[in-house]
CSV table of C-alpha atoms and ligand atoms in Angstrom, one decimal:
chain,number,residue,atom,x,y,z
A,1,UNK,CA,113.3,40.2,152.1
A,2,UNK,CA,115.5,40.5,148.9
A,3,UNK,CA,117.7,43.7,149.2
A,4,UNK,CA,119.5,43.4,145.8
A,5,UNK,CA,118.9,41.4,142.7
A,6,UNK,CA,120.6,38.1,142.3
A,7,UNK,CA,122.3,36.1,139.6
A,8,UNK,CA,120.7,32.7,139.9
A,9,UNK,CA,121.6,29.3,138.4
A,10,UNK,CA,119.4,26.2,138.2
A,11,UNK,CA,121.1,22.9,138.1
A,12,UNK,CA,119.5,20.2,136.0
A,13,UNK,CA,117.9,19.7,132.6
A,14,UNK,CA,114.4,18.1,132.8
A,15,UNK,CA,110.8,19.1,132.8
A,16,UNK,CA,111.0,19.9,136.4
A,17,UNK,CA,113.9,22.3,135.9
A,18,UNK,CA,111.9,24.0,133.1
A,19,UNK,CA,109.0,24.5,135.5
A,20,UNK,CA,111.4,26.0,138.1
A,21,UNK,CA,113.1,28.2,135.5
A,22,UNK,CA,109.7,29.5,134.2
A,23,UNK,CA,108.6,30.3,137.8
A,24,UNK,CA,111.9,32.0,138.8
A,25,UNK,CA,111.8,34.1,135.7
A,26,UNK,CA,108.8,36.0,137.1
A,27,UNK,CA,110.5,36.7,140.5
A,28,UNK,CA,111.2,40.3,141.5
A,29,UNK,CA,114.6,39.7,142.9
A,30,UNK,CA,116.1,38.1,139.9
A,31,UNK,CA,119.0,39.9,137.9
A,32,UNK,CA,119.9,37.0,135.6
A,33,UNK,CA,119.0,33.3,135.3
A,34,UNK,CA,121.1,30.5,133.9
A,35,UNK,CA,120.4,26.7,133.6
A,36,UNK,CA,123.2,24.2,134.0
A,37,UNK,CA,123.0,22.2,131.7
A,38,UNK,CA,119.4,23.0,130.9
A,39,UNK,CA,118.1,21.6,127.6
A,40,UNK,CA,117.1,22.7,124.0
A,41,UNK,CA,113.6,23.8,125.3
A,42,UNK,CA,114.8,25.6,128.4
A,43,UNK,CA,117.3,27.5,126.2
A,44,UNK,CA,114.3,29.3,124.7
A,45,UNK,CA,113.7,30.9,128.0
A,46,UNK,CA,117.1,31.3,129.6
A,47,UNK,CA,120.9,30.9,128.8
A,48,UNK,CA,122.0,27.3,129.2
A,49,UNK,CA,125.6,26.3,130.1
A,50,UNK,CA,126.7,22.9,129.0
A,51,UNK,CA,128.3,21.5,132.1
A,52,UNK,CA,127.4,18.0,133.4
A,53,UNK,CA,125.4,18.5,136.6
A,54,UNK,CA,127.3,15.6,138.2
A,55,UNK,CA,130.7,17.4,137.7
A,56,UNK,CA,130.5,19.3,141.0
A,57,UNK,CA,133.9,21.0,140.9
A,58,UNK,CA,133.3,22.4,137.3
A,59,UNK,CA,129.8,23.6,138.4
A,60,UNK,CA,131.3,25.3,141.4
A,61,UNK,CA,134.1,26.9,139.4
A,62,UNK,CA,131.7,28.1,136.8
A,63,UNK,CA,129.4,29.6,139.3
A,64,UNK,CA,132.3,31.4,141.1
A,65,UNK,CA,133.7,32.8,137.8
A,66,UNK,CA,130.2,33.8,136.5
A,67,UNK,CA,129.5,35.6,139.8
A,68,UNK,CA,126.3,33.5,140.4
A,69,UNK,CA,124.9,34.5,143.8
A,70,UNK,CA,122.4,31.7,144.3
A,71,UNK,CA,122.2,28.2,143.0
A,72,UNK,CA,119.0,26.0,142.9
A,73,UNK,CA,120.2,22.4,143.0
A,74,UNK,CA,117.2,20.4,141.8
A,75,UNK,CA,118.1,16.8,140.8
A,76,UNK,CA,119.0,14.0,143.3
A,77,UNK,CA,122.4,13.0,142.2
A,78,UNK,CA,124.3,16.3,142.6
A,79,UNK,CA,122.5,16.7,146.1
A,80,UNK,CA,123.8,13.2,147.0
A,81,UNK,CA,127.3,14.2,145.8
A,82,UNK,CA,127.3,17.1,148.2
A,83,UNK,CA,126.9,20.0,145.6
A,84,UNK,CA,125.3,22.3,148.2
A,85,UNK,CA,128.2,21.6,150.6
A,86,UNK,CA,130.8,22.4,147.9
A,87,UNK,CA,129.0,25.6,146.8
A,88,UNK,CA,128.9,26.6,150.5
A,89,UNK,CA,132.7,26.1,150.8
A,90,UNK,CA,133.1,28.4,147.8
A,91,UNK,CA,130.9,31.0,149.5
A,92,UNK,CA,127.9,30.5,147.2
A,93,UNK,CA,124.5,30.0,148.7
A,94,UNK,CA,122.3,27.3,147.4
A,95,UNK,CA,118.7,25.9,147.6
A,96,UNK,CA,118.8,22.2,148.6
A,97,UNK,CA,119.9,20.0,151.4
A,98,UNK,CA,123.5,19.3,152.3
A,99,UNK,CA,124.8,15.8,151.7
A,100,UNK,CA,124.1,14.6,155.2
A,101,UNK,CA,120.5,15.6,154.9
A,102,UNK,CA,120.3,14.4,151.3
A,103,UNK,CA,120.8,10.8,152.6
A,104,UNK,CA,117.1,10.8,153.2
A,105,UNK,CA,116.8,10.0,149.5
A,106,UNK,CA,120.2,8.7,148.6
A,107,UNK,CA,120.0,5.8,151.1
A,108,UNK,CA,116.7,4.0,151.7
A,109,UNK,CA,118.4,2.2,154.7
A,110,UNK,CA,119.2,5.7,156.3
A,111,UNK,CA,115.6,6.8,155.7
A,112,UNK,CA,114.0,3.6,157.1
A,113,UNK,CA,116.2,3.5,160.2
A,114,UNK,CA,115.5,7.1,160.8
A,115,UNK,CA,111.7,6.5,160.6
A,116,UNK,CA,112.0,3.5,163.0
A,117,UNK,CA,114.1,5.4,165.5
A,118,UNK,CA,111.6,8.3,165.6
A,119,UNK,CA,108.4,6.4,165.3
A,120,UNK,CA,107.5,7.9,161.9
A,121,UNK,CA,104.8,5.5,160.2
A,122,UNK,CA,106.2,3.5,157.3
A,123,UNK,CA,106.0,-0.1,156.0
A,124,UNK,CA,107.7,-2.7,158.3
A,125,UNK,CA,111.1,-3.8,156.8
A,126,UNK,CA,114.4,-5.7,157.0
A,127,UNK,CA,117.7,-4.6,155.5
A,128,UNK,CA,120.2,-7.0,153.9
A,129,UNK,CA,123.8,-6.9,152.9
A,130,UNK,CA,124.0,-10.4,151.2
A,131,UNK,CA,121.6,-12.2,148.9
A,132,UNK,CA,121.6,-15.5,150.8
A,133,UNK,CA,119.9,-14.0,153.9
A,134,UNK,CA,117.6,-11.8,151.7
A,135,UNK,CA,116.5,-15.0,149.8
A,136,UNK,CA,116.0,-16.8,153.1
A,137,UNK,CA,113.8,-13.9,154.4
A,138,UNK,CA,111.7,-13.9,151.1
A,139,UNK,CA,111.1,-17.7,151.4
A,140,UNK,CA,110.1,-17.5,155.0
A,141,UNK,CA,107.9,-14.6,154.4
A,142,UNK,CA,105.9,-16.2,151.6
A,143,UNK,CA,105.8,-19.5,153.5
A,144,UNK,CA,104.3,-17.8,156.5
A,145,UNK,CA,101.4,-16.4,154.3
A,146,UNK,CA,102.7,-13.1,152.9
A,147,UNK,CA,101.2,-12.4,149.5
A,148,UNK,CA,103.5,-9.6,148.4
A,149,UNK,CA,106.8,-7.9,149.3
A,150,UNK,CA,108.6,-4.8,148.0
A,151,UNK,CA,112.3,-5.1,147.2
A,152,UNK,CA,114.3,-1.7,147.2
A,153,UNK,CA,117.9,-1.1,146.3
A,154,UNK,CA,119.4,1.2,149.1
A,155,UNK,CA,120.9,3.8,146.7
A,156,UNK,CA,119.8,6.0,143.8
A,157,UNK,CA,118.9,3.9,140.7
A,158,UNK,CA,117.2,6.2,138.2
A,159,UNK,CA,113.8,5.4,139.6
A,160,UNK,CA,114.3,1.7,138.7
A,161,UNK,CA,115.4,0.4,142.1
A,162,UNK,CA,112.0,-0.5,143.5
A,163,UNK,CA,110.2,-3.7,142.6
A,164,UNK,CA,106.7,-4.5,143.9
A,165,UNK,CA,106.7,-8.4,143.9
A,166,UNK,CA,103.4,-10.2,143.9
A,167,UNK,CA,105.0,-13.7,144.3
A,168,UNK,CA,107.9,-15.4,145.8
A,169,UNK,CA,109.5,-15.9,142.5
A,170,UNK,CA,109.3,-12.2,141.6
A,171,UNK,CA,110.8,-11.3,145.0
A,172,UNK,CA,113.7,-13.8,144.5
A,173,UNK,CA,114.3,-12.4,141.0
A,174,UNK,CA,114.4,-8.8,142.4
A,175,UNK,CA,116.9,-9.7,145.1
A,176,UNK,CA,119.1,-11.5,142.5
A,177,UNK,CA,118.9,-8.6,140.0
A,178,UNK,CA,120.1,-6.1,142.7
A,179,UNK,CA,122.6,-8.2,144.7
A,180,UNK,CA,124.0,-10.8,142.3
A,181,UNK,CA,123.6,-9.3,138.9
A,182,UNK,CA,124.4,-5.9,140.4
A,183,UNK,CA,122.1,-4.1,137.9
A,184,UNK,CA,122.0,-1.0,140.0
A,185,UNK,CA,125.8,-1.1,140.7
A,186,UNK,CA,126.8,-0.1,144.3
A,187,UNK,CA,123.2,1.2,144.8
A,188,UNK,CA,122.0,-2.4,145.1
A,189,UNK,CA,124.8,-3.8,147.3
A,190,UNK,CA,122.4,-3.3,150.2
A,191,UNK,CA,118.7,-3.7,150.0
A,192,UNK,CA,115.5,-3.1,151.9
A,193,UNK,CA,112.7,-5.6,151.8
A,194,UNK,CA,109.4,-4.2,153.0
A,195,UNK,CA,105.8,-4.9,153.7
A,196,UNK,CA,103.5,-4.3,150.7
A,197,UNK,CA,101.0,-1.4,151.5
A,198,UNK,CA,97.8,-0.5,149.7
A,199,UNK,CA,95.9,2.7,149.4
A,200,UNK,CA,95.9,5.9,147.3
A,201,UNK,CA,99.2,7.5,146.9
A,202,UNK,CA,99.9,11.2,147.5
A,203,UNK,CA,102.9,13.4,146.9
A,204,UNK,CA,103.4,16.3,149.3
A,205,UNK,CA,106.3,18.6,148.6
A,206,UNK,CA,107.3,21.0,151.3
A,207,UNK,CA,109.5,24.1,151.8
A,208,UNK,CA,111.9,23.5,154.8
A,209,UNK,CA,114.4,25.9,156.4
A,210,UNK,CA,115.9,23.4,158.8
A,211,UNK,CA,113.3,24.2,161.6
A,212,UNK,CA,110.1,25.1,159.9
A,213,UNK,CA,108.2,23.0,157.4
A,214,UNK,CA,105.5,24.3,155.2
A,215,UNK,CA,103.7,21.8,152.9
A,216,UNK,CA,102.8,22.8,149.3
A,217,UNK,CA,99.5,21.9,147.6
A,218,UNK,CA,99.3,18.1,147.4
A,219,UNK,CA,99.6,16.1,144.1
A,220,UNK,CA,99.1,12.7,142.5
A,221,UNK,CA,101.7,11.2,140.2
A,222,UNK,CA,100.9,8.4,137.7
A,223,UNK,CA,104.0,6.2,137.7
A,224,UNK,CA,103.0,3.4,135.4
A,225,UNK,CA,103.7,3.7,131.6
A,226,UNK,CA,100.3,2.7,130.4
A,227,UNK,CA,96.6,3.4,131.1
A,228,UNK,CA,94.8,1.8,134.0
A,229,UNK,CA,98.1,1.7,135.8
A,230,UNK,CA,99.5,-1.0,133.6
A,231,UNK,CA,103.0,-1.5,132.3
A,232,UNK,CA,106.3,-0.8,133.9
A,233,UNK,CA,107.1,2.0,136.4
A,234,UNK,CA,108.4,5.2,134.9
A,235,UNK,CA,109.7,8.5,136.3
A,236,UNK,CA,106.1,9.7,136.1
A,237,UNK,CA,103.6,10.0,133.2
A,238,UNK,CA,101.4,12.7,134.5
A,239,UNK,CA,100.2,14.4,137.6
A,240,UNK,CA,97.3,16.3,139.1
A,241,UNK,CA,97.1,18.8,142.0
A,242,UNK,CA,95.5,19.1,144.5
A,243,UNK,CA,95.1,15.4,145.4
A,244,UNK,CA,91.5,14.9,146.4
A,245,UNK,CA,92.3,11.9,148.6
A,246,UNK,CA,94.4,14.2,150.8
A,247,UNK,CA,91.7,15.8,152.9
A,248,UNK,CA,92.4,18.6,155.5
A,249,UNK,CA,92.0,15.9,158.3
A,250,UNK,CA,94.6,13.7,156.7
A,251,UNK,CA,96.9,16.7,156.0
A,252,UNK,CA,96.7,17.4,159.9
A,253,UNK,CA,97.6,13.8,160.7
A,254,UNK,CA,100.5,14.0,158.3
A,255,UNK,CA,101.8,17.2,159.8
A,256,UNK,CA,101.8,15.9,163.3
A,257,UNK,CA,102.8,12.3,162.7
A,258,UNK,CA,105.2,12.6,159.7
A,259,UNK,CA,106.3,16.1,158.6
A,260,UNK,CA,107.2,17.7,162.0
A,261,UNK,CA,108.8,14.4,163.3
A,262,UNK,CA,110.9,14.1,160.1
A,263,UNK,CA,112.3,17.7,160.4
A,264,UNK,CA,112.9,17.2,164.2
A,265,UNK,CA,114.6,13.8,163.6
A,266,UNK,CA,117.0,15.3,161.1
A,267,UNK,CA,117.8,18.1,163.5
A,268,UNK,CA,118.6,15.6,166.2
A,269,UNK,CA,120.8,13.7,163.8
A,270,UNK,CA,122.7,16.9,163.1
A,271,UNK,CA,121.5,17.0,159.5
A,272,UNK,CA,118.9,19.8,159.5
A,273,UNK,CA,117.0,19.8,156.1
A,274,UNK,CA,116.9,23.0,154.0
A,275,UNK,CA,115.2,22.9,150.7
A,276,UNK,CA,112.3,21.0,149.2
A,277,UNK,CA,111.4,17.8,151.1
A,278,UNK,CA,109.1,15.5,149.1
A,279,UNK,CA,106.9,13.0,151.1
A,280,UNK,CA,105.7,10.0,149.0
A,281,UNK,CA,102.8,8.8,151.1
A,282,UNK,CA,100.3,6.0,151.0
A,283,UNK,CA,97.0,6.5,152.7
A,284,UNK,CA,96.5,3.0,154.2
A,285,UNK,CA,93.5,1.7,156.3
A,286,UNK,CA,95.8,2.2,159.3
A,287,UNK,CA,96.7,5.8,158.4
A,288,UNK,CA,99.2,7.7,156.2
A,289,UNK,CA,102.6,5.9,155.8
A,290,UNK,CA,105.8,7.1,154.2
A,291,UNK,CA,106.6,5.2,151.0
A,292,UNK,CA,109.7,7.4,150.2
A,293,UNK,CA,111.4,10.6,150.8
A,294,UNK,CA,112.8,12.7,148.0
A,295,UNK,CA,115.1,15.6,148.7
A,296,UNK,CA,113.9,17.8,145.8
A,297,UNK,CA,110.9,18.8,143.8
A,298,UNK,CA,109.2,15.8,142.1
A,299,UNK,CA,109.1,15.4,138.3
A,300,UNK,CA,106.3,15.7,137.2
A,301,UNK,CA,104.9,17.0,140.5
A,302,UNK,CA,106.7,20.4,140.1
A,303,UNK,CA,105.0,20.9,136.8
A,304,UNK,CA,101.6,21.0,138.5
A,305,UNK,CA,102.5,22.4,142.0
A,306,UNK,CA,104.6,25.4,140.8
A,307,UNK,CA,102.0,26.7,138.3
A,308,UNK,CA,99.6,27.0,141.3
A,309,UNK,CA,102.1,28.8,143.6
A,310,UNK,CA,101.2,32.4,144.1
A,311,UNK,CA,104.1,33.5,146.3
A,312,UNK,CA,107.4,34.5,144.8
A,313,UNK,CA,109.5,31.4,144.5
A,314,UNK,CA,112.9,33.0,144.8
A,315,UNK,CA,111.9,34.7,148.1
A,316,UNK,CA,110.6,31.3,149.4
A,317,UNK,CA,113.9,29.5,148.4
A,318,UNK,CA,116.0,32.2,150.0
A,319,UNK,CA,113.9,32.0,153.2
A,320,UNK,CA,114.6,28.2,153.2
A,321,UNK,CA,118.3,28.8,152.9
A,322,UNK,CA,118.4,31.6,155.4
A,323,UNK,CA,116.2,30.0,158.1
A,324,UNK,CA,113.5,32.6,157.9
A,325,UNK,CA,110.6,30.6,156.4
A,326,UNK,CA,107.1,31.2,157.9
A,327,UNK,CA,103.8,29.5,156.8
A,328,UNK,CA,102.3,32.9,155.9
A,329,UNK,CA,104.8,33.2,153.1
A,330,UNK,CA,103.5,30.2,151.1
A,331,UNK,CA,100.4,30.9,149.3
A,332,UNK,CA,98.7,28.8,146.5
A,333,UNK,CA,95.9,29.9,144.3
A,334,UNK,CA,92.6,28.1,144.3
A,335,UNK,CA,91.7,25.7,141.5
A,336,UNK,CA,93.6,22.8,140.0
A,337,UNK,CA,96.5,21.9,137.7
A,338,UNK,CA,97.1,18.8,135.6
A,339,UNK,CA,99.9,17.7,133.4
A,340,UNK,CA,100.3,15.0,130.8
A,341,UNK,CA,103.8,13.7,130.0
A,342,UNK,CA,104.4,13.0,126.2
A,343,UNK,CA,107.1,10.4,125.9
A,344,UNK,CA,109.0,8.6,123.2
A,345,UNK,CA,107.3,5.3,122.2
A,346,UNK,CA,109.0,2.4,124.0
A,347,UNK,CA,110.0,4.4,127.2
A,348,UNK,CA,111.0,3.3,129.8
A,349,UNK,CA,112.6,0.7,127.6
A,350,UNK,CA,114.4,1.4,124.3
A,351,UNK,CA,113.3,4.3,122.2
A,352,UNK,CA,114.3,6.3,119.1
A,353,UNK,CA,115.9,9.8,119.5
A,354,UNK,CA,116.4,12.9,117.3
A,355,UNK,CA,112.7,12.9,116.1
A,356,UNK,CA,111.6,16.4,115.1
A,357,UNK,CA,109.1,18.0,117.6
A,358,UNK,CA,106.3,20.1,116.4
A,359,UNK,CA,103.3,21.9,117.9
A,360,UNK,CA,104.7,23.4,121.1
A,361,UNK,CA,103.8,27.0,120.1
A,362,UNK,CA,100.4,25.9,119.0
A,363,UNK,CA,99.8,23.9,122.3
A,364,UNK,CA,100.8,27.0,124.4
A,365,UNK,CA,98.2,29.1,122.6
A,366,UNK,CA,95.5,26.7,124.1
A,367,UNK,CA,94.1,28.3,127.2
A,368,UNK,CA,96.4,28.2,130.2
A,369,UNK,CA,98.7,25.5,128.6
A,370,UNK,CA,102.4,25.6,129.5
A,371,UNK,CA,104.8,23.1,127.7
A,372,UNK,CA,107.8,22.1,129.9
A,373,UNK,CA,110.6,20.5,127.9
A,374,UNK,CA,112.5,17.5,129.3
A,375,UNK,CA,114.1,15.1,126.8
A,376,UNK,CA,114.6,17.8,124.2
A,377,UNK,CA,117.6,19.1,122.4
A,378,UNK,CA,118.3,21.7,119.7
A,379,UNK,CA,119.0,20.7,116.1
A,380,UNK,CA,119.7,24.1,114.4
A,381,UNK,CA,116.5,26.1,115.0
A,382,UNK,CA,114.4,23.1,115.5
A,383,UNK,CA,113.9,21.0,118.6
A,384,UNK,CA,114.3,17.2,118.5
A,385,UNK,CA,113.7,14.4,121.0
A,386,UNK,CA,116.6,13.3,123.2
A,387,UNK,CA,115.2,11.4,126.0
A,388,UNK,CA,112.3,9.1,127.2
A,389,UNK,CA,110.0,11.7,128.8
A,390,UNK,CA,110.1,14.5,126.1
A,391,UNK,CA,107.5,17.1,127.1
A,392,UNK,CA,105.1,17.8,129.9
A,393,UNK,CA,101.9,19.6,128.9
A,394,UNK,CA,100.4,21.4,131.9
A,395,UNK,CA,97.3,23.4,132.4
A,396,UNK,CA,95.7,25.3,135.3
A,397,UNK,CA,92.0,25.9,135.7
A,398,UNK,CA,89.2,26.5,138.2
A,399,UNK,CA,88.5,22.7,138.4
A,400,UNK,CA,90.5,19.5,137.9
A,401,UNK,CA,88.1,18.4,135.2
A,402,UNK,CA,88.8,21.7,133.3
A,403,UNK,CA,92.5,21.5,133.8
A,404,UNK,CA,92.6,18.0,132.4
A,405,UNK,CA,90.5,18.9,129.4
A,406,UNK,CA,92.8,21.9,128.6
A,407,UNK,CA,96.0,19.9,129.1
A,408,UNK,CA,94.8,17.2,126.8
A,409,UNK,CA,93.7,19.8,124.2
A,410,UNK,CA,97.4,21.0,124.4
A,411,UNK,CA,98.6,17.4,123.9
A,412,UNK,CA,96.5,17.1,120.6
A,413,UNK,CA,98.7,19.8,119.1
A,414,UNK,CA,102.0,18.1,119.8
A,415,UNK,CA,103.7,16.0,117.1
A,416,UNK,CA,106.7,13.7,117.0
A,417,UNK,CA,107.3,10.3,115.6
A,418,UNK,CA,106.0,7.4,117.8
A,419,UNK,CA,104.9,9.8,120.6
A,420,UNK,CA,103.2,8.1,123.6
A,421,UNK,CA,101.1,9.5,126.4
A,422,UNK,CA,98.6,8.1,128.9
A,423,UNK,CA,95.0,9.0,128.2
A,424,UNK,CA,93.7,8.5,131.7
A,425,UNK,CA,95.6,11.0,133.8
A,426,UNK,CA,93.4,12.3,136.6
A,427,UNK,CA,90.7,9.6,136.1
A,428,UNK,CA,91.1,8.1,139.5
A,429,UNK,CA,91.2,11.5,141.1
A,430,UNK,CA,88.0,12.5,139.5
A,431,UNK,CA,86.3,9.5,140.9
A,432,UNK,CA,87.3,10.6,144.4
A,433,UNK,CA,85.0,13.6,144.3
B,501,LIG,P1,109.5,4.7,144.6
B,501,LIG,O1,110.5,4.6,143.5
B,501,LIG,O2,110.2,4.6,145.9
B,501,LIG,O3,108.7,6.0,144.5
B,501,LIG,O4,108.5,3.5,144.4
B,501,LIG,C1,107.9,3.3,143.2
B,501,LIG,C2,106.5,2.9,143.5
B,501,LIG,O5,106.5,1.6,144.1
B,501,LIG,C3,105.7,3.8,144.5
B,501,LIG,O6,105.1,4.9,143.9
B,501,LIG,C4,104.7,2.8,144.9
B,501,LIG,O7,103.6,2.7,144.0
B,501,LIG,C5,105.4,1.5,145.0
B,501,LIG,N1,105.8,1.1,146.3
B,501,LIG,C6,106.9,1.4,147.0
B,501,LIG,N2,106.9,0.9,148.2
B,501,LIG,C7,105.7,0.3,148.4
B,501,LIG,C8,105.2,-0.4,149.5
B,501,LIG,N3,105.8,-0.6,150.6
B,501,LIG,N4,103.9,-1.0,149.3
B,501,LIG,C9,103.3,-0.9,148.1
B,501,LIG,N5,103.9,-0.2,147.0
B,501,LIG,C10,105.0,0.4,147.1
B,502,LIG,N1,107.6,11.7,140.4
B,502,LIG,C1,108.5,11.0,141.3
B,502,LIG,C2,109.8,11.6,141.5
B,502,LIG,O1,110.0,12.7,141.2
B,502,LIG,O2,110.6,10.9,142.1
């Protein structure tokens, strides 16, 4: 229960943070809300303070001086740097895992070894610290009949550290890019090479208080840049929730074989997880397996999951931090949500910046549409593009079909030079019904 109103700060400046901000703004226990650093679009909702979210000591100093009571740490990098630990040392409570638990995302080797030790289903793998042994393993695997392998940099790599390799040559190149060319810096000094899995992918975000885990409504990201899952991997080009492949039976299996064992494993490793734990799952013929853990809300998963959340987000976050979470506290509305990411043409490669953006207000007057701003900055009174993923147009409706139609009607109103979006978000999900 919240006894007095809180000054809250949200760390980060993407579409996900905009979704968190919009949801927190409606919470009963809020006195004030600030985004650090936020972005030009978030600044239309709350005050934004221009401090780099990787500058942990400046963020902590600001929060102490501004009498911030509670900090929501949303992106992966500040979590990996131990921002929650540093805020705690300064007497400021925060939503998110401490550094030791955030290793689940910041080191794939940590995550894979944990899963192996505790029998949590995941792809078979080997880890490597030098390219010669990695290349030998690649050659031997393909010689013994493997048709594909997945090469993963151990550390954070802006979502670019995973390469699905459908030939020996591709796998060899991926090893060299990470270990010899050092394209991901220190993050690629160690790598994981794992078995290639197939099946529908599901994202399940969950609230955790260290002991109790409560899954949120499931969702489906669309990672490739182009329609029909073609083109390079991106941070995510659109999302739908709930994910129709994630049936109640599968949810039960995941709870017993993946979610609870993960929370228990982290407790045993003296790194109990508090915050939002994201399970990236693949529903294979031999059951659900973990593809990746993230220690935070997904982007764009948050932009479909949070609009469906009925419960008070701030109360849930505080319950995670204080260790008082119960399943009854987490309620989602019926129906579905969809979002379409509107990106700068060329993303995830090179793209132009500073293009004036129009149509946000008009899009938001379309049914239930909400426009979350990501790569957006202010230019006087106008908004201009400043990143690859620019806007995320979300809608909620009674059915997935309706939510998709409304989101795409919203997208039609958006205008900026060279804008790009996928036209098939939700298509695969609709086929599952
Ligand atoms: P990640 O950045 O870890 O989310 O991985 C990016 C994407 O690579 C995932 O969403 C999957 O589509 C794919 N991927 C990762 N690991 C595997 C695997 N073991 N088998 C097949 N695809 C994978
Ligand atoms: N949508 C994938 C992620 O947030 O990592």
